[in-house]
Short mmCIF file of C-alpha atoms and ligand atoms in Angstrom, two decimals:
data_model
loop_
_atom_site.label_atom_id
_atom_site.label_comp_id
_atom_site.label_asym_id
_atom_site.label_seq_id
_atom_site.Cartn_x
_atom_site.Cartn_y
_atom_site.Cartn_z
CA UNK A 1 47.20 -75.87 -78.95
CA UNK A 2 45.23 -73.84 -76.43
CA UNK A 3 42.34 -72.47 -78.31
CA UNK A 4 41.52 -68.62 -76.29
CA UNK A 5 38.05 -68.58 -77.49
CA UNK A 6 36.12 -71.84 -75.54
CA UNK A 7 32.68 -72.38 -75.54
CA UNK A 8 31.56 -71.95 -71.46
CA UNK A 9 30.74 -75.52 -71.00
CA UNK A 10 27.73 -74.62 -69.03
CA UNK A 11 24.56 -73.12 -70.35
CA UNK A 12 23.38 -69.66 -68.56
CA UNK A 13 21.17 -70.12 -65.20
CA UNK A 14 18.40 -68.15 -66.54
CA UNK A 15 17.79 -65.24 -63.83
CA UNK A 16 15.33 -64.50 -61.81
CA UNK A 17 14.49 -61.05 -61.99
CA UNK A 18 12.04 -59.78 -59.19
CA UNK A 19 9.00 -57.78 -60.19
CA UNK A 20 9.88 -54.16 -59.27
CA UNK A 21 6.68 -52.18 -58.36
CA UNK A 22 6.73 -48.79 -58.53
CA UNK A 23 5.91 -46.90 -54.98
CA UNK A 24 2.36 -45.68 -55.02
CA UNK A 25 2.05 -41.37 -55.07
CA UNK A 26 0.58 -39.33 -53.25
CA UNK A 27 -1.06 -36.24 -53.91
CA UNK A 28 -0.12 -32.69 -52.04
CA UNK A 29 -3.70 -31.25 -51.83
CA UNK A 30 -3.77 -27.32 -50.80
CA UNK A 31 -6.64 -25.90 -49.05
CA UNK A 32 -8.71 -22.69 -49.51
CA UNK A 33 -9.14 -20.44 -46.51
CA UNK A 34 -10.74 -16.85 -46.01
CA UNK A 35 -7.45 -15.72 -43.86
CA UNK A 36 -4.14 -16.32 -45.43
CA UNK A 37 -3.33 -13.31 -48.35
CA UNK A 38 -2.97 -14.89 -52.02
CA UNK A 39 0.55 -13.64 -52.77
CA UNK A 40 2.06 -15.39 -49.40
CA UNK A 41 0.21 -18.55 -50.78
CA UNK A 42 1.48 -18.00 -53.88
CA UNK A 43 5.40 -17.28 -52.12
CA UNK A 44 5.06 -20.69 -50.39
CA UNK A 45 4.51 -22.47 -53.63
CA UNK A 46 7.32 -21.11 -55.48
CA UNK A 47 9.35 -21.63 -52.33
CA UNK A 48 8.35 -25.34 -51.45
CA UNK A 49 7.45 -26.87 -54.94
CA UNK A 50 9.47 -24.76 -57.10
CA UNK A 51 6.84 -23.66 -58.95
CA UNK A 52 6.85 -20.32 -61.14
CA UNK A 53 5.01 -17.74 -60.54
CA UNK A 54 2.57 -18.35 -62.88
CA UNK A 55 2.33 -21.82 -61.93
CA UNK A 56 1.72 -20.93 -58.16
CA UNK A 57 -0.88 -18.50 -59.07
CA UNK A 58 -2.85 -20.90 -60.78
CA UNK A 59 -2.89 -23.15 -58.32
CA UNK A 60 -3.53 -20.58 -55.80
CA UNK A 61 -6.61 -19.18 -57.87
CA UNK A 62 -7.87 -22.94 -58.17
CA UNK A 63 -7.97 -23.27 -54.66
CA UNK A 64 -9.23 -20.24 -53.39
CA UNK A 65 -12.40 -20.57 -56.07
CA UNK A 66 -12.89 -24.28 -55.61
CA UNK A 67 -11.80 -24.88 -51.96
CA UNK A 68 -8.81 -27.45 -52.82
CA UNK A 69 -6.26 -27.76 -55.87
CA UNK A 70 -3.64 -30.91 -56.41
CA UNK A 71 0.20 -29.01 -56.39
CA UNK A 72 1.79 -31.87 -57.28
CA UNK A 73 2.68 -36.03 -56.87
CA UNK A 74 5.43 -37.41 -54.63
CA UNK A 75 6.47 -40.63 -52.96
CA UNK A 76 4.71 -40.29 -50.03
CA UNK A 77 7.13 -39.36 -47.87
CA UNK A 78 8.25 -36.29 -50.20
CA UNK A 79 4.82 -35.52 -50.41
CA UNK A 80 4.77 -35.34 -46.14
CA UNK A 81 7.61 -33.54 -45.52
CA UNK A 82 6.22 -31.00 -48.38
CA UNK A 83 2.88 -30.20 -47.12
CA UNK A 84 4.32 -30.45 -43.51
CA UNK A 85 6.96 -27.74 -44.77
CA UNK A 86 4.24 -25.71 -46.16
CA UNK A 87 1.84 -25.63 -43.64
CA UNK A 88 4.36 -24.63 -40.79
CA UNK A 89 5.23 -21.62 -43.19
CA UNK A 90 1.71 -20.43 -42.81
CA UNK A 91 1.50 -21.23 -39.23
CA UNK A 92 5.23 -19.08 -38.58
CA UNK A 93 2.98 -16.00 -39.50
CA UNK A 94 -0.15 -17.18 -38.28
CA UNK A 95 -2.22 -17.89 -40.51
CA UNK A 96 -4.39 -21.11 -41.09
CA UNK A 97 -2.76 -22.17 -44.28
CA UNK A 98 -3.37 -25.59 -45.07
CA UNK A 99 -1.45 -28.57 -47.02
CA UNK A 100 -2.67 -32.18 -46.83
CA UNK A 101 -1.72 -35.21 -48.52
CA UNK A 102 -4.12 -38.18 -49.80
CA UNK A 103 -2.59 -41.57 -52.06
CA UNK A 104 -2.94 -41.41 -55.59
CA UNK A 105 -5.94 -44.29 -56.84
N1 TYC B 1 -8.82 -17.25 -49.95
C1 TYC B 1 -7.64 -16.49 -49.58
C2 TYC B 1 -7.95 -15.00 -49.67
O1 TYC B 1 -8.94 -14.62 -50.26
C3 TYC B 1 -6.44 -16.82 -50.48
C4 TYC B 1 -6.12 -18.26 -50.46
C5 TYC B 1 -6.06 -18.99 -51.63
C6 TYC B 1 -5.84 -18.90 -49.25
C7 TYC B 1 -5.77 -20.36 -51.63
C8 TYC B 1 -5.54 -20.26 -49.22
O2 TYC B 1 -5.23 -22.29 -50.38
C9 TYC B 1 -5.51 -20.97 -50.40
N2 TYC B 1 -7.09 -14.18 -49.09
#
């Protein structure tokens, strides 16, 4: 009789599973200046890095006292299109608003 259940008559290749490295992140860094008013600073962060309000005034207030606060950490290029999104914001009203980006260590 045919038995259903057969052992497989070969043993398992064993497999060869490739490191996977996760991508390195990079910071969004924003940048004091004496020109652009707090509350539209604090607008663009809610708006671009869905922050709350409380959140973006934090950050805002960090910045504007110690000339640059991290908003966040992205792939990097989440992290470009972000600050590159956010500055243009400032720049569509004129002011100097500035977002850069620099790899994590
Ligand atoms: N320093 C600006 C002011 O006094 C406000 C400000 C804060 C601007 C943070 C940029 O990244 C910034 N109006």
């Amino acid at each position: 009789m045919n038995d259903p259940i057969t052992k497989p008559r070969t043993r398992a290749r064993p497999k060869i599973l490739p490191k996977t490295e996760r991508p390195r992140l990079h910071k969004v860094i924003l940048i004091n200046d004496d020109y652009t008013p707090r509350e539209f600073v604090v607008t663009v962060l809610k708006a671009e890095f869905r922050m709350t309000e409380d959140q973006a005034h934090k950050v805002m207030i960090t910045a504007h006292q110690r000339g640059v606060c991290v908003v966040a950490v992205f792939t990097r290029d989440v992290a470009e299109t972000k600050a590159t999104r956010a500055t243009d914001a400032g720049r569509a009203k004129g002011y100097p608003l500035l977002f850069t980006t620099e790899p994590e260590e």
